[in-house]
Amino acid sequence: MSNISDFLVRRAVQAVGVIWGIVTLVFFLRFLSPQDPASLVAPQDADSELIEAIRQDLGLDEPIIFQYRDYLLELVQGSLGYSYASKVQVNDLVVNALPATLELAFASLIFAVALSVPLGLISAKRRGSGVDSMSNSVSLIGLSTPNFWLGIMLILLLAVQFNIFPTSGRVSPTESLSQWAAHMVLPTVTLGTYFMALIFRMTRNNIIEELNKEYVRAARAKGLPENIVTLRYVMQNSMAPVITVAGLQLGVLIGGSVVVEAVFNWPGLGTLFVSALQSQDWPIMQGILIVVGIGYVSINILVDLINSRLDPRVNLA
């Protein structure tokens, strides 16, 4: 328990430093844009005096260091600022969009793990067989296929041609569970296919490596059933790297769902980010990047804790 407490304290301190770095980088990225936010917010026929008044209202006339200070103070107080265009709190916009993104990310991860781990085990146990060759070929295709192209093809085939699934949008599970599931299928498969292929190859390679180790041969020599050797020893020792990758990929799924959300008109952080990017609404973009960064750091800490429970060889000190 002491090791876990020390680990959490140490990682919390590191996380603060990492998040501060993310916040700083995201803040100063805004000044690389040639567009003046005040001119974007102002009406098309606005004169220079009105634009300058808007700039002062947004605090953009202050020196950069003062803007940075004010931004940090707002973040410490839990505020991500206000949208330039709508004057709505970024917190509200992110909170409204985040559940849809998390829903899609977790569904895609579950889809990827549920298929890849059993297939990886079967492929490793039947190495060199037809099943192994077919699984490897499918995983190679999954790794090579761009998710936006896959999404468009699934829409054309399963939504437009055969009318099996809806083409786009999201339905809340509280409204209709069947409609929610129908709208989830295509985005989940699109976003999760690459990660399914990645986790499959990792699972297969790790299991093959474990099966060739001395302790497996010793366990078999003692007469232990093959199922016990595989599930209790080989799988447990193989899963730590897979869980690490799966956890990290969850962060990637949350932050990398922009294209898939755009293809399926999914009302999540990705769609919100694209909309903010088109209007150069930097507070929204900054808020989304900071939330995703915090989520990624938190997932890393959680993955380390899970690995320490699965594998006693993992040292948290």
Coordinates of C-alpha atoms in Angstrom, one line a residue:
M1 CA 0.0 0.0 0.0
S2 CA 2.9 2.3 0.8
N3 CA 4.5 1.7 -2.6
I4 CA 1.2 2.5 -4.3
S5 CA 0.8 5.7 -2.3
D6 CA 4.3 6.8 -3.0
F7 CA 3.8 6.0 -6.7
L8 CA 0.6 8.0 -6.9
V9 CA 2.2 11.0 -5.2
R10 CA 5.2 10.8 -7.5
R11 CA 3.1 10.4 -10.6
A12 CA 0.7 13.2 -9.5
V13 CA 3.7 15.6 -9.3
Q14 CA 4.9 14.4 -12.7
A15 CA 1.4 14.8 -14.1
V16 CA 1.2 18.4 -13.0
G17 CA 4.5 19.1 -14.8
V18 CA 3.3 17.4 -18.0
I19 CA -0.1 19.1 -17.9
W20 CA 1.6 22.5 -17.4
G21 CA 3.7 21.7 -20.4
I22 CA 0.6 20.8 -22.5
V23 CA -1.2 24.0 -21.4
T24 CA 1.8 26.2 -22.2
L25 CA 2.3 24.6 -25.6
V26 CA -1.4 24.8 -26.5
F27 CA -1.6 28.4 -25.4
F28 CA 1.4 29.6 -27.5
L29 CA 0.3 27.6 -30.5
R30 CA -2.5 30.2 -30.9
F31 CA 0.0 32.9 -31.8
L32 CA 1.3 30.9 -34.8
S33 CA -2.0 31.5 -36.5
P34 CA -1.9 34.5 -38.9
Q35 CA -5.6 35.2 -38.3
D36 CA -6.6 37.9 -35.8
P37 CA -9.3 36.4 -33.5
A38 CA -10.9 39.9 -33.1
S39 CA -11.4 40.2 -36.9
L40 CA -13.0 36.8 -37.0
V41 CA -15.4 37.6 -34.3
A42 CA -16.3 41.1 -35.7
P43 CA -18.9 41.5 -38.4
Q44 CA -17.7 41.5 -42.0
D45 CA -18.3 45.3 -42.4
A46 CA -16.6 46.2 -39.0
D47 CA -14.2 49.1 -39.1
S48 CA -10.8 49.2 -37.4
E49 CA -12.2 50.9 -34.3
L50 CA -14.8 48.1 -33.7
I51 CA -12.1 45.4 -34.2
E52 CA -9.8 47.2 -31.8
A53 CA -12.7 47.4 -29.2
I54 CA -13.3 43.6 -29.6
R55 CA -9.6 43.0 -29.2
Q56 CA -9.6 44.9 -25.9
D57 CA -12.8 43.1 -24.8
L58 CA -11.1 39.7 -25.4
G59 CA -8.0 40.8 -23.7
L60 CA -5.9 40.4 -26.8
D61 CA -4.3 43.8 -26.6
E62 CA -2.3 42.8 -23.5
P63 CA 1.2 41.5 -23.7
I64 CA 1.5 37.8 -24.3
I65 CA 2.9 37.1 -20.8
F66 CA -0.1 38.7 -19.2
Q67 CA -2.5 36.8 -21.4
Y68 CA -0.7 33.6 -20.4
R69 CA -0.9 34.5 -16.7
D70 CA -4.6 35.2 -16.9
Y71 CA -5.2 32.0 -18.8
L72 CA -3.4 30.0 -16.1
L73 CA -5.4 31.7 -13.4
E74 CA -8.6 30.8 -15.2
L75 CA -7.5 27.1 -15.5
V76 CA -6.6 26.9 -11.9
Q77 CA -10.1 28.1 -11.1
G78 CA -11.5 25.4 -13.4
S79 CA -12.5 27.6 -16.3
L80 CA -11.4 26.9 -19.9
G81 CA -12.5 30.3 -21.0
Y82 CA -15.2 31.5 -23.3
S83 CA -15.8 30.8 -27.0
Y84 CA -14.9 33.8 -29.2
A85 CA -17.9 33.3 -31.5
S86 CA -20.7 32.3 -29.1
K87 CA -19.5 33.7 -25.8
V88 CA -20.5 30.3 -24.2
Q89 CA -18.2 28.8 -21.6
V90 CA -15.9 26.2 -23.2
N91 CA -16.5 24.0 -20.1
D92 CA -20.1 23.6 -21.1
L93 CA -19.3 22.9 -24.7
V94 CA -16.7 20.2 -23.8
V95 CA -18.9 18.6 -21.1
N96 CA -21.7 18.3 -23.7
A97 CA -19.4 16.7 -26.3
L98 CA -17.2 14.6 -24.1
P99 CA -19.7 11.8 -23.4
A100 CA -20.2 11.0 -27.1
T101 CA -16.5 10.8 -27.6
L102 CA -15.9 8.6 -24.6
E103 CA -18.8 6.4 -25.6
L104 CA -17.3 5.9 -29.1
A105 CA -13.7 5.4 -27.7
F106 CA -14.7 2.8 -25.1
A107 CA -16.9 0.9 -27.5
S108 CA -14.1 0.9 -30.1
L109 CA -11.6 -0.4 -27.5
I110 CA -14.0 -3.1 -26.3
F111 CA -14.6 -4.2 -29.9
A112 CA -10.9 -4.3 -30.6
V113 CA -9.9 -6.2 -27.4
A114 CA -12.8 -8.6 -27.6
L115 CA -11.8 -9.7 -31.1
S116 CA -8.0 -9.4 -31.0
V117 CA -7.2 -11.2 -27.8
P118 CA -9.0 -14.5 -28.6
L119 CA -7.8 -14.4 -32.2
G120 CA -4.3 -13.7 -31.0
L121 CA -4.4 -16.7 -28.7
I122 CA -5.9 -19.0 -31.4
S123 CA -3.4 -17.8 -33.9
A124 CA -0.4 -18.3 -31.6
K125 CA -1.5 -21.8 -30.6
R126 CA -2.0 -22.7 -34.2
R127 CA 1.1 -21.0 -35.6
G128 CA 1.7 -21.6 -39.2
S129 CA -1.9 -22.9 -39.8
G130 CA -4.4 -21.6 -42.2
V131 CA -6.2 -19.8 -39.4
D132 CA -2.9 -18.1 -38.4
S133 CA -2.2 -17.0 -42.0
M134 CA -5.7 -15.7 -42.5
S135 CA -5.6 -13.8 -39.2
N136 CA -2.3 -12.2 -40.0
S137 CA -3.5 -11.2 -43.4
V138 CA -6.6 -9.6 -41.9
S139 CA -4.5 -7.8 -39.3
L140 CA -2.2 -6.4 -42.0
I141 CA -5.2 -5.1 -43.9
G142 CA -6.5 -3.5 -40.7
L143 CA -3.2 -1.8 -40.1
S144 CA -3.0 -0.5 -43.6
T145 CA -6.5 0.8 -44.2
P146 CA -7.1 4.5 -43.4
N147 CA -10.1 4.8 -41.1
F148 CA -11.8 7.6 -43.0
W149 CA -11.8 5.4 -46.2
L150 CA -13.1 2.4 -44.2
G151 CA -15.8 4.5 -42.7
I152 CA -16.9 5.8 -46.1
M153 CA -16.9 2.3 -47.6
L154 CA -19.0 0.9 -44.7
I155 CA -21.5 3.7 -45.2
L156 CA -21.8 3.1 -48.9
L157 CA -22.1 -0.7 -48.5
L158 CA -24.0 -1.3 -45.3
A159 CA -25.9 2.0 -45.0
V160 CA -26.6 3.1 -48.5
Q161 CA -26.6 -0.1 -50.5
F162 CA -28.1 -2.5 -48.1
N163 CA -29.7 -0.1 -45.6
I164 CA -28.7 -2.2 -42.6
F165 CA -27.3 0.6 -40.5
P166 CA -28.0 4.4 -40.3
T167 CA -25.5 6.6 -42.2
S168 CA -24.7 9.0 -39.5
G169 CA -25.6 10.7 -36.2
R170 CA -26.0 9.5 -32.6
V171 CA -29.0 8.5 -30.6
S172 CA -28.9 8.5 -26.8
P173 CA -29.4 5.0 -25.2
T174 CA -32.1 6.5 -23.0
E175 CA -34.1 7.4 -26.1
S176 CA -34.0 4.0 -27.9
L177 CA -31.5 1.3 -27.0
S178 CA -31.9 -0.4 -30.4
Q179 CA -31.4 2.8 -32.3
W180 CA -28.4 3.6 -30.1
A181 CA -26.8 0.3 -30.9
A182 CA -27.5 0.6 -34.6
H183 CA -25.9 4.1 -34.8
M184 CA -22.9 2.7 -32.8
V185 CA -21.9 -0.1 -35.1
L186 CA -20.3 1.6 -38.1
P187 CA -18.3 4.3 -36.1
T188 CA -17.1 1.6 -33.6
V189 CA -15.9 -0.7 -36.3
T190 CA -14.3 2.1 -38.3
L191 CA -12.4 3.5 -35.3
G192 CA -11.6 0.1 -33.7
T193 CA -10.3 -1.9 -36.7
Y194 CA -6.8 -0.5 -36.7
F195 CA -6.4 -1.0 -32.9
M196 CA -7.9 -4.5 -33.2
A197 CA -5.2 -5.4 -35.7
L198 CA -2.5 -3.8 -33.6
I199 CA -3.5 -5.6 -30.3
F200 CA -3.9 -8.9 -32.2
R201 CA -0.4 -8.8 -33.4
M202 CA 0.9 -7.9 -30.0
T203 CA -1.1 -10.6 -28.3
R204 CA 0.0 -13.2 -30.8
N205 CA 3.7 -12.4 -30.6
N206 CA 3.7 -12.2 -26.8
I207 CA 1.9 -15.6 -26.4
I208 CA 4.3 -17.2 -28.9
E209 CA 7.2 -15.8 -26.9
E210 CA 5.8 -17.1 -23.6
L211 CA 5.0 -20.5 -25.0
N212 CA 8.7 -21.0 -25.8
K213 CA 9.9 -20.3 -22.3
E214 CA 11.2 -22.8 -19.8
Y215 CA 8.5 -22.5 -17.3
V216 CA 5.9 -23.6 -19.8
R217 CA 7.8 -26.7 -20.7
A218 CA 8.3 -27.4 -17.0
A219 CA 4.6 -27.0 -16.4
R220 CA 3.7 -29.4 -19.2
A221 CA 6.3 -31.9 -18.0
K222 CA 4.6 -31.9 -14.6
G223 CA 1.4 -32.9 -16.3
L224 CA -0.6 -29.7 -15.9
P225 CA -3.6 -29.5 -18.3
E226 CA -2.9 -27.4 -21.4
N227 CA -5.8 -25.0 -20.6
I228 CA -4.4 -24.2 -17.2
V229 CA -0.9 -23.6 -18.6
T230 CA -2.3 -21.4 -21.3
L231 CA -4.9 -19.4 -19.3
R232 CA -3.3 -19.2 -15.9
Y233 CA 0.4 -18.7 -16.8
V234 CA 0.9 -17.8 -20.5
M235 CA -2.1 -15.4 -20.8
Q236 CA -1.4 -13.7 -17.5
N237 CA 2.3 -13.1 -18.4
S238 CA 1.4 -12.0 -21.9
M239 CA -1.3 -9.5 -21.0
A240 CA 0.8 -6.8 -19.3
P241 CA 2.2 -5.3 -22.5
V242 CA -1.1 -5.7 -24.2
I243 CA -2.9 -3.8 -21.4
T244 CA -0.3 -1.1 -21.6
V245 CA -0.9 -0.7 -25.3
A246 CA -4.7 -0.9 -25.0
G247 CA -4.7 1.8 -22.3
L248 CA -2.5 4.1 -24.3
Q249 CA -4.6 3.4 -27.4
L250 CA -7.7 4.5 -25.4
G251 CA -6.0 7.9 -25.1
V252 CA -5.3 7.8 -28.8
L253 CA -8.9 6.9 -29.6
I254 CA -10.2 9.8 -27.5
G255 CA -7.9 12.3 -29.2
G256 CA -7.8 10.7 -32.6
S257 CA -11.5 10.3 -33.3
V258 CA -11.7 13.6 -35.2
V259 CA -11.9 12.1 -38.7
V260 CA -14.3 9.3 -37.7
E261 CA -16.6 11.7 -36.0
A262 CA -16.5 14.0 -39.0
V263 CA -17.4 11.0 -41.4
F264 CA -20.3 9.9 -39.2
N265 CA -21.4 13.3 -38.0
W266 CA -20.8 12.1 -34.5
P267 CA -21.4 15.0 -32.0
G268 CA -18.2 14.5 -29.9
L269 CA -15.0 16.4 -29.2
G270 CA -13.7 15.7 -32.7
T271 CA -16.7 17.4 -34.4
L272 CA -16.5 20.3 -32.0
F273 CA -12.8 20.7 -32.6
V274 CA -13.2 20.7 -36.4
S275 CA -16.0 23.3 -36.1
A276 CA -13.7 25.5 -33.8
L277 CA -10.8 25.0 -36.2
Q278 CA -12.9 26.3 -39.2
S279 CA -13.9 29.4 -37.2
Q280 CA -10.5 29.8 -35.6
D281 CA -12.2 29.7 -32.1
W282 CA -9.0 29.1 -30.1
P283 CA -10.5 28.9 -26.6
I284 CA -12.5 25.8 -27.7
M285 CA -9.5 24.2 -29.4
Q286 CA -7.3 24.9 -26.4
G287 CA -9.9 23.5 -24.0
I288 CA -10.3 20.3 -26.0
L289 CA -6.5 19.7 -26.3
I290 CA -6.1 20.3 -22.6
V291 CA -8.9 17.9 -21.6
V292 CA -7.5 15.2 -24.0
G293 CA -4.0 15.7 -22.5
I294 CA -5.2 15.4 -19.0
G295 CA -7.1 12.2 -20.0
Y296 CA -4.0 10.7 -21.6
V297 CA -1.9 11.4 -18.5
S298 CA -4.5 9.9 -16.2
I299 CA -4.8 6.8 -18.4
N300 CA -1.1 6.3 -18.2
I301 CA -1.1 6.3 -14.4
L302 CA -4.1 3.8 -14.4
V303 CA -2.4 1.5 -16.8
D304 CA 0.8 1.3 -14.6
L305 CA -1.4 0.5 -11.6
I306 CA -3.2 -2.3 -13.4
N307 CA 0.1 -3.7 -14.7
S308 CA 1.5 -3.8 -11.2
R309 CA -1.4 -5.9 -10.0
L310 CA -1.2 -8.3 -13.0
D311 CA 2.6 -8.7 -13.0
P312 CA 4.5 -8.7 -9.6
R313 CA 7.7 -8.0 -11.5
V314 CA 6.5 -4.5 -12.3
N315 CA 8.1 -2.2 -9.7
L316 CA 6.2 1.0 -8.8
A317 CA 9.1 2.3 -6.7

